[in-house]
Coordinates of C-alpha atoms in Angstrom, one line a residue:
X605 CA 0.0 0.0 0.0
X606 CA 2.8 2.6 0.8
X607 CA 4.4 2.2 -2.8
X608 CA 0.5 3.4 -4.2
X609 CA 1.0 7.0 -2.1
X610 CA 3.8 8.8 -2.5
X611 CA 5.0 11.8 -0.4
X612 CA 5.8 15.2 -2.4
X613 CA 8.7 17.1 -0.7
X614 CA 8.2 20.9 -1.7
X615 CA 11.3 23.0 -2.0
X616 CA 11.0 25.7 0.3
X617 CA 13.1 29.5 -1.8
X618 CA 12.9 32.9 -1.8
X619 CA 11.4 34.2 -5.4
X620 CA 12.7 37.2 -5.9
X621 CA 10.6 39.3 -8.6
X622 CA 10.6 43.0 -10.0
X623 CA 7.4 44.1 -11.2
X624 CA 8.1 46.1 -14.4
X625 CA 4.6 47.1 -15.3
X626 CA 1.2 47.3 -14.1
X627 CA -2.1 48.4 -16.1
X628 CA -5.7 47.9 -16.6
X629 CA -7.1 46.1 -18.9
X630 CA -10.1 47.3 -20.8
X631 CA -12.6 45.2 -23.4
X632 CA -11.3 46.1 -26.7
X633 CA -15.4 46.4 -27.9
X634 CA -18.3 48.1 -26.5
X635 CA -20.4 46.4 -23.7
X636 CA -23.5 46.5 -22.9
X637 CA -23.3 48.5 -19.6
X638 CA -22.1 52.2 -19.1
X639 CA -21.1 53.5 -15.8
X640 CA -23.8 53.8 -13.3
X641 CA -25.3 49.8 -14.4
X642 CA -25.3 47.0 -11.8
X643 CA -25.3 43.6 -12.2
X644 CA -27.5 40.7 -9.8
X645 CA -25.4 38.6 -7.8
X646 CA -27.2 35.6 -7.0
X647 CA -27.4 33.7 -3.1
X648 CA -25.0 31.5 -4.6
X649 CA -22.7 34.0 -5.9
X650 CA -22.7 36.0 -2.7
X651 CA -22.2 33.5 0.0
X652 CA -19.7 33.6 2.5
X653 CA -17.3 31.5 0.9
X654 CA -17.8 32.8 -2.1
X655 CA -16.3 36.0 -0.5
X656 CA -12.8 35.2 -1.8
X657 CA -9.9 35.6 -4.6
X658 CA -8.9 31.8 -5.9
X659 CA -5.4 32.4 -6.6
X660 CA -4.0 30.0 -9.0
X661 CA -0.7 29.8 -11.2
X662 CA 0.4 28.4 -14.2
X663 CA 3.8 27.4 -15.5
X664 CA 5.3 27.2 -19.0
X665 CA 8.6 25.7 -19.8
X666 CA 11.0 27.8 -21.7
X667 CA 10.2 27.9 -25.3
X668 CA 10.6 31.3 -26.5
X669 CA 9.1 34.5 -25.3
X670 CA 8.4 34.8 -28.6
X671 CA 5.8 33.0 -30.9
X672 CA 7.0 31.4 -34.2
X673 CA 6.1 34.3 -36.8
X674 CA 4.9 36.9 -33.4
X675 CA 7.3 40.3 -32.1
X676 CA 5.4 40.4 -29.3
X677 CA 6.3 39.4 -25.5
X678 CA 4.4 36.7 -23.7
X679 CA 2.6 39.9 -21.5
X680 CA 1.3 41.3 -25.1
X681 CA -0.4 38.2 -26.4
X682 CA -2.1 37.7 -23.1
X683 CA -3.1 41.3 -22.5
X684 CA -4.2 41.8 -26.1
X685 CA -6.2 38.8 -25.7
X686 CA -7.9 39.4 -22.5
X687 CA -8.9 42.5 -23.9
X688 CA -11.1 40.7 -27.0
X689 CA -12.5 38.0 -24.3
X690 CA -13.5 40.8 -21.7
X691 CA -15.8 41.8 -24.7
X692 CA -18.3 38.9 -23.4
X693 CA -17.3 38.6 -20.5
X694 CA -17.7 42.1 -19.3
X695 CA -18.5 41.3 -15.3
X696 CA -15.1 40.9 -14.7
X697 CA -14.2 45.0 -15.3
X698 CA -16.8 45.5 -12.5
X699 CA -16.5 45.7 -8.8
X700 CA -18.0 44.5 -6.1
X701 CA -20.0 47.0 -3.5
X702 CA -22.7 46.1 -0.5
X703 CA -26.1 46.9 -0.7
X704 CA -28.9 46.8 1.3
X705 CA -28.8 43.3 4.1
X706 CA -25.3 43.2 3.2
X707 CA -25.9 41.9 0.1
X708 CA -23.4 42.0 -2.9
X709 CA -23.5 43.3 -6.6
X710 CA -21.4 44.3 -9.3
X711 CA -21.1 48.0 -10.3
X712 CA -19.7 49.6 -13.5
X713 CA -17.5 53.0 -13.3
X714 CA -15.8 54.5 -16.3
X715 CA -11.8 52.7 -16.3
X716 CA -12.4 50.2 -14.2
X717 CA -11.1 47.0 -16.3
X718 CA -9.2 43.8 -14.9
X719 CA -5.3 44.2 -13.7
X720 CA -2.5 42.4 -15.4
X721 CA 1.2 43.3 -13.8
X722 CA 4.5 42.2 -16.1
X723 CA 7.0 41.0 -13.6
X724 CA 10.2 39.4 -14.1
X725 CA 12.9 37.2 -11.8
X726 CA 15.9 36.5 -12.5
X727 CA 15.7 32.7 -11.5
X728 CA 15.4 29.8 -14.0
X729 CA 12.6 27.6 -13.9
X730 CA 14.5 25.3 -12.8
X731 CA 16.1 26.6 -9.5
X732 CA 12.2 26.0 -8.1
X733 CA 12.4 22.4 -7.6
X734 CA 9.4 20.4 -8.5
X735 CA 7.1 22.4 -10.6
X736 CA 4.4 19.9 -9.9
X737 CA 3.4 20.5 -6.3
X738 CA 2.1 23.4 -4.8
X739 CA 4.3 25.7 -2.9
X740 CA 3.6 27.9 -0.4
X741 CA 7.0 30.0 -1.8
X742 CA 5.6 30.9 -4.7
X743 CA 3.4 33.6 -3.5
X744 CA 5.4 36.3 -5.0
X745 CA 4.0 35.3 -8.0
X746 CA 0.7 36.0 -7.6
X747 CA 0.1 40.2 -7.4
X748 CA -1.4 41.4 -4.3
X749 CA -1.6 45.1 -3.1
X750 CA 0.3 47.0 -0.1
X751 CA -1.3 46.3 2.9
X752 CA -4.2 44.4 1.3
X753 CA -6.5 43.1 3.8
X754 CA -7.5 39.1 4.0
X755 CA -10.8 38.2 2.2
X756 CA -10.9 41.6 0.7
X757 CA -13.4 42.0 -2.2
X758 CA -15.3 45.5 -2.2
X759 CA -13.6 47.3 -4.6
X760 CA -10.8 45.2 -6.3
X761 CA -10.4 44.0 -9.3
X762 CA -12.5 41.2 -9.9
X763 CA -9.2 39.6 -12.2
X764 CA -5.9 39.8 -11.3
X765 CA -3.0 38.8 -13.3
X766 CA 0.4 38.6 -12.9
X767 CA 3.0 37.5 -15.6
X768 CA 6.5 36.3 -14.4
X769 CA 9.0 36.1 -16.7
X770 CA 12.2 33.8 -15.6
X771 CA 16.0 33.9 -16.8
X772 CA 15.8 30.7 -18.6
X773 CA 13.1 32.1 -21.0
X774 CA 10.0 30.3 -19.1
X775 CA 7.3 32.1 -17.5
X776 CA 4.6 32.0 -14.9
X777 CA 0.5 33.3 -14.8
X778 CA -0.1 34.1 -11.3
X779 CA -3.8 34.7 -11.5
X780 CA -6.6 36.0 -9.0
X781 CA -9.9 35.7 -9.8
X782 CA -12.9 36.6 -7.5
X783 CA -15.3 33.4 -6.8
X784 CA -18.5 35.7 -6.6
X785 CA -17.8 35.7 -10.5
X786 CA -17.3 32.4 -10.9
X787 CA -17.3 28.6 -9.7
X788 CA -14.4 26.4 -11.1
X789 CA -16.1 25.0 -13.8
X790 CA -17.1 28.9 -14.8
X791 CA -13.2 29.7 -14.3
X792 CA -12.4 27.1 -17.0
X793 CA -14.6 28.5 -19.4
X794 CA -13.5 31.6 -19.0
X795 CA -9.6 30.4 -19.2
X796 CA -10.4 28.2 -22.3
X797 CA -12.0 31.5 -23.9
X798 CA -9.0 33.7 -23.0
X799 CA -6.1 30.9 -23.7
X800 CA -7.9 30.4 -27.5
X801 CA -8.7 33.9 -27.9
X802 CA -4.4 34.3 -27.1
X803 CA -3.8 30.9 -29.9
X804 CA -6.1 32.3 -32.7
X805 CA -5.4 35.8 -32.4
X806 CA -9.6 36.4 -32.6
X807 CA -12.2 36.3 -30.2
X808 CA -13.4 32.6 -29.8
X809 CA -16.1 32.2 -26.6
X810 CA -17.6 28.6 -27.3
X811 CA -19.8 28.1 -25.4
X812 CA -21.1 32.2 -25.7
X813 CA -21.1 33.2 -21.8
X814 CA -24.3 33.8 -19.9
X815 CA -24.9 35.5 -16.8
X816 CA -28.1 35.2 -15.8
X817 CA -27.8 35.4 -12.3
X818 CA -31.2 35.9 -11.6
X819 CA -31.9 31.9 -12.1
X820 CA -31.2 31.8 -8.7
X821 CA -33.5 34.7 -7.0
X822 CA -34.8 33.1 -3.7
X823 CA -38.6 32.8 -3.6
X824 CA -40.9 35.0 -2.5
X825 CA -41.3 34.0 0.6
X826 CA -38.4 32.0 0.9
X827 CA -38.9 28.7 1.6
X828 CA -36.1 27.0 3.7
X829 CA -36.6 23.3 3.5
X830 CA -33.5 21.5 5.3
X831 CA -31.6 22.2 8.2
X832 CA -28.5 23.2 6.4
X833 CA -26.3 22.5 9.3
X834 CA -23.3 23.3 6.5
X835 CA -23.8 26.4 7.8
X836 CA -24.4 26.3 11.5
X837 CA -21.8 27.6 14.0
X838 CA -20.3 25.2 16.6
X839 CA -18.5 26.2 19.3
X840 CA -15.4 23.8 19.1
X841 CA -15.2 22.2 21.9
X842 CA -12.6 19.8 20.8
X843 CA -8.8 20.0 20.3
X844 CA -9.2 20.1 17.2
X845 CA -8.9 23.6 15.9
X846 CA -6.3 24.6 18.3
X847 CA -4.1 22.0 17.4
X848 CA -3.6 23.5 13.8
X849 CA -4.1 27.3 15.0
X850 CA -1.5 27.1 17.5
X851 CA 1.1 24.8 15.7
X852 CA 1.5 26.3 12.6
X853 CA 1.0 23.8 10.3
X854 CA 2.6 23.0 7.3
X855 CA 1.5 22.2 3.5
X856 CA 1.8 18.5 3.0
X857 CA 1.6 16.5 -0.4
X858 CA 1.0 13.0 -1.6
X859 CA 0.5 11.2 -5.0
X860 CA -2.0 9.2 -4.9
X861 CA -2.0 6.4 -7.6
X862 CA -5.0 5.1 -9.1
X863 CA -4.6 1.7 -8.2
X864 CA -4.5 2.7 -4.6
X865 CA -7.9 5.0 -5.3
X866 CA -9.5 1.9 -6.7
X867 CA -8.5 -0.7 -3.9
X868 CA -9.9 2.3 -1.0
X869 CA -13.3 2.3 -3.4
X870 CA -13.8 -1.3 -3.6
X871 CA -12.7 -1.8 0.3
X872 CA -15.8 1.1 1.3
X873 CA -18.6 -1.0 -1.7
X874 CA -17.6 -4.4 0.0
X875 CA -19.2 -3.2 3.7
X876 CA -18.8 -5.5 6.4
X877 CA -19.1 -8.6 4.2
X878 CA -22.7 -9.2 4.3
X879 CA -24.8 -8.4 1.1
X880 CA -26.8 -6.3 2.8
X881 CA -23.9 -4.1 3.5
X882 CA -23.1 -3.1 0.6
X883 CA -23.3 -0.1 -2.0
X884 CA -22.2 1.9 -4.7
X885 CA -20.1 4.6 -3.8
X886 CA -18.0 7.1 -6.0
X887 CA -14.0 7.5 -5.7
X888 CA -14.4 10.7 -4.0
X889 CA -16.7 9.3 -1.3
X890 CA -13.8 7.0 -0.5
X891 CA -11.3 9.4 -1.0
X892 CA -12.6 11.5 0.9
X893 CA -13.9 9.5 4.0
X894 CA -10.6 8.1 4.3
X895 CA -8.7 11.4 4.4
X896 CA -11.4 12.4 7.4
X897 CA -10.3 9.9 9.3
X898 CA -6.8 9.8 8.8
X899 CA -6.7 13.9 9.3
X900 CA -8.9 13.3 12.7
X901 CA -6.4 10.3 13.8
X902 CA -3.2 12.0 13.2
X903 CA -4.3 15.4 15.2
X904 CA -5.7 13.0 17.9
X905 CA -9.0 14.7 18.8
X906 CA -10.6 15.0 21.6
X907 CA -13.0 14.4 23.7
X908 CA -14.6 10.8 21.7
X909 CA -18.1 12.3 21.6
X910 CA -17.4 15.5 20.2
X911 CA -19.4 16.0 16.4
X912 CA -17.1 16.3 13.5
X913 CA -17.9 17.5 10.4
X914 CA -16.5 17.3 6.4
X915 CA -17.8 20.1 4.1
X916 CA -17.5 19.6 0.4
X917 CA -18.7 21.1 -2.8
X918 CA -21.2 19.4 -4.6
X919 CA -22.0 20.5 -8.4
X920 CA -25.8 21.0 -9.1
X921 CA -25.7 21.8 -12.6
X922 CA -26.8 18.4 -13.5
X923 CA -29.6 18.6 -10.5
X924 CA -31.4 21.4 -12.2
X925 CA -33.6 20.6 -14.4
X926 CA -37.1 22.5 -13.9
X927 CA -35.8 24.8 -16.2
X928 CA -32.2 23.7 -16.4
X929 CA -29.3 26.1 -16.3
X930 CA -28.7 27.6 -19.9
X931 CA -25.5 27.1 -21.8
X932 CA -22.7 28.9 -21.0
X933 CA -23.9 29.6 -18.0
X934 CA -20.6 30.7 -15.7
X935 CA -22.2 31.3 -12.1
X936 CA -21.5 29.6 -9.5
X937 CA -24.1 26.5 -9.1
X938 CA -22.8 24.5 -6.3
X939 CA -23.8 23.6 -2.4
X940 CA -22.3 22.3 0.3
X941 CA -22.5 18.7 1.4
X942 CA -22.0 17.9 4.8
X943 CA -21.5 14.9 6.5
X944 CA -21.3 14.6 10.7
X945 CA -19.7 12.3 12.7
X946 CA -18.4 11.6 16.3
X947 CA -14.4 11.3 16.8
X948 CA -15.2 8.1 18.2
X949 CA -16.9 6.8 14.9
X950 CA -14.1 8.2 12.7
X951 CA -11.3 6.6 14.6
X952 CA -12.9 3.3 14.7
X953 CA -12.3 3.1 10.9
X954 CA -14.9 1.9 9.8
X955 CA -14.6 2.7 6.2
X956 CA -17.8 1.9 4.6
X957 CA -20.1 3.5 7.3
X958 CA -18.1 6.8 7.0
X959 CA -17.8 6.5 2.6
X960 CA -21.7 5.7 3.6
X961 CA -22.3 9.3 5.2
X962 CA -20.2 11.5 2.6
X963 CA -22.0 9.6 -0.3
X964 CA -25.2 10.2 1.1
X965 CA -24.6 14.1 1.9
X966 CA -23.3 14.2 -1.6
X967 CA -26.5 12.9 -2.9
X968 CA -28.8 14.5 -1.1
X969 CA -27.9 17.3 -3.2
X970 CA -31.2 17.7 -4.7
X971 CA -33.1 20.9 -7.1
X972 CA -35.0 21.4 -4.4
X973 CA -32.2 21.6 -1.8
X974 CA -30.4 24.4 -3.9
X975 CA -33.5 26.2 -4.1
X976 CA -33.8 25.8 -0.3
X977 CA -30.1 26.6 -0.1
X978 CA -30.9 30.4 -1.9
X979 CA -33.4 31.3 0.7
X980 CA -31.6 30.0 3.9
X981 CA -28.8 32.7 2.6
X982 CA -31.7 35.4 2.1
X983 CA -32.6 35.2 5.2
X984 CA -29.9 34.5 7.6
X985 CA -26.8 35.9 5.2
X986 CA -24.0 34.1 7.1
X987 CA -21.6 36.7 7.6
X988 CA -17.9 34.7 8.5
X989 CA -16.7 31.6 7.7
X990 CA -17.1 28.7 10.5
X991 CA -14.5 26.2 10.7
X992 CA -14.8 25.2 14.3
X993 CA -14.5 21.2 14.2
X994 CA -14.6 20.8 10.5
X995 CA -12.4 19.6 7.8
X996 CA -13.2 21.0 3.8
X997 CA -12.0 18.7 1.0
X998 CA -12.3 20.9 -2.6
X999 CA -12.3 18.5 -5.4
X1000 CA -10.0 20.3 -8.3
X1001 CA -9.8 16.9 -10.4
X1002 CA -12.7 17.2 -12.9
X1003 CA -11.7 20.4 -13.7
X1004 CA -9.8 20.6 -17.4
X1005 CA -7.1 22.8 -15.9
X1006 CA -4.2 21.6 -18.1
X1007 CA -6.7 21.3 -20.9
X1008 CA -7.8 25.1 -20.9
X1009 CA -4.4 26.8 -20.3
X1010 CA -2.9 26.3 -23.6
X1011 CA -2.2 30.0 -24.7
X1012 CA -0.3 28.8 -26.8
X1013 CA 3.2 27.7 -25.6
X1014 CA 1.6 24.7 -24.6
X1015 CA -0.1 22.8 -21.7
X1016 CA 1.3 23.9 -18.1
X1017 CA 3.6 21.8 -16.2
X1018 CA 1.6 23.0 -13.1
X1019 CA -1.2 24.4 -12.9
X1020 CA -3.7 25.0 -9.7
X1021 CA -3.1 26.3 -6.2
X1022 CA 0.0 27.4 -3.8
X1023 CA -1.1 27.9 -0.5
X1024 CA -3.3 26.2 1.8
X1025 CA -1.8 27.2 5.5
X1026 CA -3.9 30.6 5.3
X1027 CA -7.0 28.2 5.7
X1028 CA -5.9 24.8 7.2
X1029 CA -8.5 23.2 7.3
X1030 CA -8.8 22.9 3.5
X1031 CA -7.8 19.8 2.2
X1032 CA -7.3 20.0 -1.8
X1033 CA -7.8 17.3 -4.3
X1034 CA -5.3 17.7 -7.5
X1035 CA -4.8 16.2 -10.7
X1036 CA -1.6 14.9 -10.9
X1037 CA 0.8 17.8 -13.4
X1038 CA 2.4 17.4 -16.3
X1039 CA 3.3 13.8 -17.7
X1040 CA 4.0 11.9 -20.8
X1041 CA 0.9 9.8 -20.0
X1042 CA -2.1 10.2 -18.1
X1043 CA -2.0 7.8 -14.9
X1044 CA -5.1 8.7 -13.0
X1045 CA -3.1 9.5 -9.8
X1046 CA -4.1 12.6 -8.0
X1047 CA -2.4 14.7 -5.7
X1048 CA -3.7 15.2 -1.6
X1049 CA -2.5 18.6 -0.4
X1050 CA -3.6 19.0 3.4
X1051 CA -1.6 21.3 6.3
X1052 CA -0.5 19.2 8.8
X1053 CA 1.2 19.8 12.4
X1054 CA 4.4 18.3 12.6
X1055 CA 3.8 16.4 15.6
X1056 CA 0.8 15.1 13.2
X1057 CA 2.9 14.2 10.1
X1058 CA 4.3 10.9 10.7
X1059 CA 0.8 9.8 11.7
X1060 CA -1.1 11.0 9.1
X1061 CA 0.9 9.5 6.5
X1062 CA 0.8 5.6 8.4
X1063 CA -3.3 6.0 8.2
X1064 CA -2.8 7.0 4.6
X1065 CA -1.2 4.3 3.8
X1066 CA -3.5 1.7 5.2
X1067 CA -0.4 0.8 7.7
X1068 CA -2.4 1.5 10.7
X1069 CA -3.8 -1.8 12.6
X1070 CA -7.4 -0.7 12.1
X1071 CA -7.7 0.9 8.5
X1072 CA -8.5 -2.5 6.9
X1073 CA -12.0 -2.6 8.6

């Protein structure tokens, strides 16, 4: 089992970088707002951890800065062709402002635009170790402002971009893109119109981008179906939280190989033994059951009793379907599945019962629950993020990352997040980077205590005495 996951070592540097330019970047055509318009945010757009910048960052190997047959630098073909896809997609020269209830939407002023900063370091590509794990020390290349304040999104721009060119002739995108705009999926339409818009030279938005925001208007009265205990505060009362708050944790990585994905899935759909036990479960479910347990092991949590909880997104696009979603639609359209537990339950790995109660809060993802979902955030508007006794797995894997990036020096040899230890208790599912052929492994990044390390990685592995059950 231990030669199926495979520890990532990350290669902790100082990158420095000069920034050499920074401007806005307008459409190139007319839109159809002028300065004074608004734009609807929906429930989904605007909830609490929506509230954020997803910073990402791409890297190209060195080719040329140059296109075969093109005088300009890697900076002009992207800026020139952000400015032809901003033409649809004109939401992102907005900002963001509160209204009434706190609520969110998008305003338009004259020069507003997106932000793209040229930078450049005098490093090669190369002096950054692996390229194909995220890296906390990469954050220099990813543009933030002076004395920026966390979670900041009134009055930023909604897309930030920051181009890094190295010594050796590669180059990185360091971009920063504000989820009220967009869910991944939505993010990787917009990247796959901007990366063929930069190939082709002309504006090419297939599928044409819809907003339509106002899908999601809560009812009138809203009508709040289901607990929704995703977002209920709980007071931790465990030792949970303040084991990672007050030893800072660090980013952790592990390949995890396909075959190893596949034994965890069939170990949760075989139950007990019995043939009453057992059901159909995805790879996630199993994936993600068994990290929950290993995490909660590893930190040792206490007391037995306390509730536990694992928070993941759930895509409802294919669960609407009374009118479905139109095409091209780039909101955001997913919930939050939650699943409880007690420590006790979780250490007792018992695989199949906990794969049991992710799959089912993944399922019970329902039309109706979305809709339900809407109005719970009309009417209570959670105002901070809770992550008192909860873990957060964010699935990246079925997201066409590599295959939308192409700008036309190729696929990235990395593409996806950095830095997780802001917010650790995210856990992030990756597809594994750049290689000749596709394997099916993925990559777990999680932050970790050090005193929790060692342990983590023996319940990983299956080497602990109980994980077979």
């Amino acid at each position: 089992m231990a030669s199926w996951v495979q520890e990532l070592h990350l290669n902790p540097l100082q990158i420095p970088v000069t920034v050499d330019r920074a401007e806005l970047v307008m459409p190139e055509g007319s839109i159809p707002v002028d300065p004074g318009d608004t734009l609807y945010l929906s429930n989904l757009d605007d909830i609490v951890g929506a509230r954020v910048f997803t910073p990402t960052v791409y890297f190209y190997r060195p080719k040329s800065h140059l296109r075969p047959g093109d005088d300009q630098s890697v900076a002009g073909v992207l800026r020139e062709a952000l400015a032809k896809v901003l033409v649809p997609y004109y939401p992102f020269t907005g900002r963001l402002r509160e209204i009434e209830n706190g609520k969110l939407e998008i305003f338009f002023e004259a020069e507003q635009g997106t932000l793209m900063v040229e930078a450049s370091c005098g490093l090669a590509l190369a002096d950054l170790g692996d390229l194909t794990v995220p890296n906390p020390s990469w954050l220099s290349l990813i543009h933030h402002f002076p004395d920026e304040e966390p979670y900041k999104v009134i009055d930023m721009p909604l897309l930030i971009a920051q181009v890094t060119v190295f010594g050796c002739g590669g180059f990185s995108l360091g971009l920063r893109i504000c989820h009220c705009l967009c869910d991944g999926l939505g993010a990787m339409q917009f990247l796959k119109a901007w990366a063929e818009a930069a190939t082709s030279g002309s504006l090419v938005a297939d599928p044409a981008p819809c907003w339509d925001r106002e899908f999601f208007r809560p009812r009138n009265p809203p009508a709040v179906r289901f607990p929704h205990t995703e977002f209920t505060p709980i007071e931790d009362g465990s030792t949970m939280t303040m084991s990672l708050w007050r030893a800072k944790p660090v980013q952790k990585c592990y390949r995890v190989s396909r075959e190893f994905q596949a034994h965890l899935k069939n170990s949760a759909q075989r139950g007990t033994g019995n043939a009453s036990d057992k059901f159909s479960c995805s790879t996630f479910d199993a994936m993600a059951a068994h990290i929950w347990t290993s995490w909660v092991k590893a930190l040792d949590v206490q007391p037995p009793d306390f509730l536990l909880r694992l928070t993941f997104s759930v895509n409802a696009r294919y669960k609407i379907k009374n009118p479905p979603l139109k095409e091209g639609f780039y909101g955001n359209a997913v919930c939050v599945g939650c699943a409880a537990s007690p420590v006790s339950d979780l250490t007792a790995s018992n695989l199949p019962k906990t794969t049991g109660l992710v799959r089912d809060a993944r399922m019970s993802i329902s039309e109706e629950y979305v809709r339900s979902t809407v109005d719970y955030v009309e009417l209570h508007r959670p105002k901070r993020l809770e992550f008192g006794g909860k873990l957060t797995i964010t699935q990246w894997t079925r997201f066409s990352i590599y295959e939308s990036a192409d700008f036309g020096w190729g696929r990235p040899v990395y593409a996806g997040p950095i830095d997780l230890t802001p917010t650790p208790q995210v856990c992030v599912l990756l597809p594994e980077g750049e290689a000749e052929k596709y394997s099916g492994a993925m990559v777990v990044c999680i932050c970790l205590p050090e005193f929790a390390v060692d342990r983590f990685i023996e319940c990983l592995c299956l080497m602990d005495s109980n994980s077979s059950k």
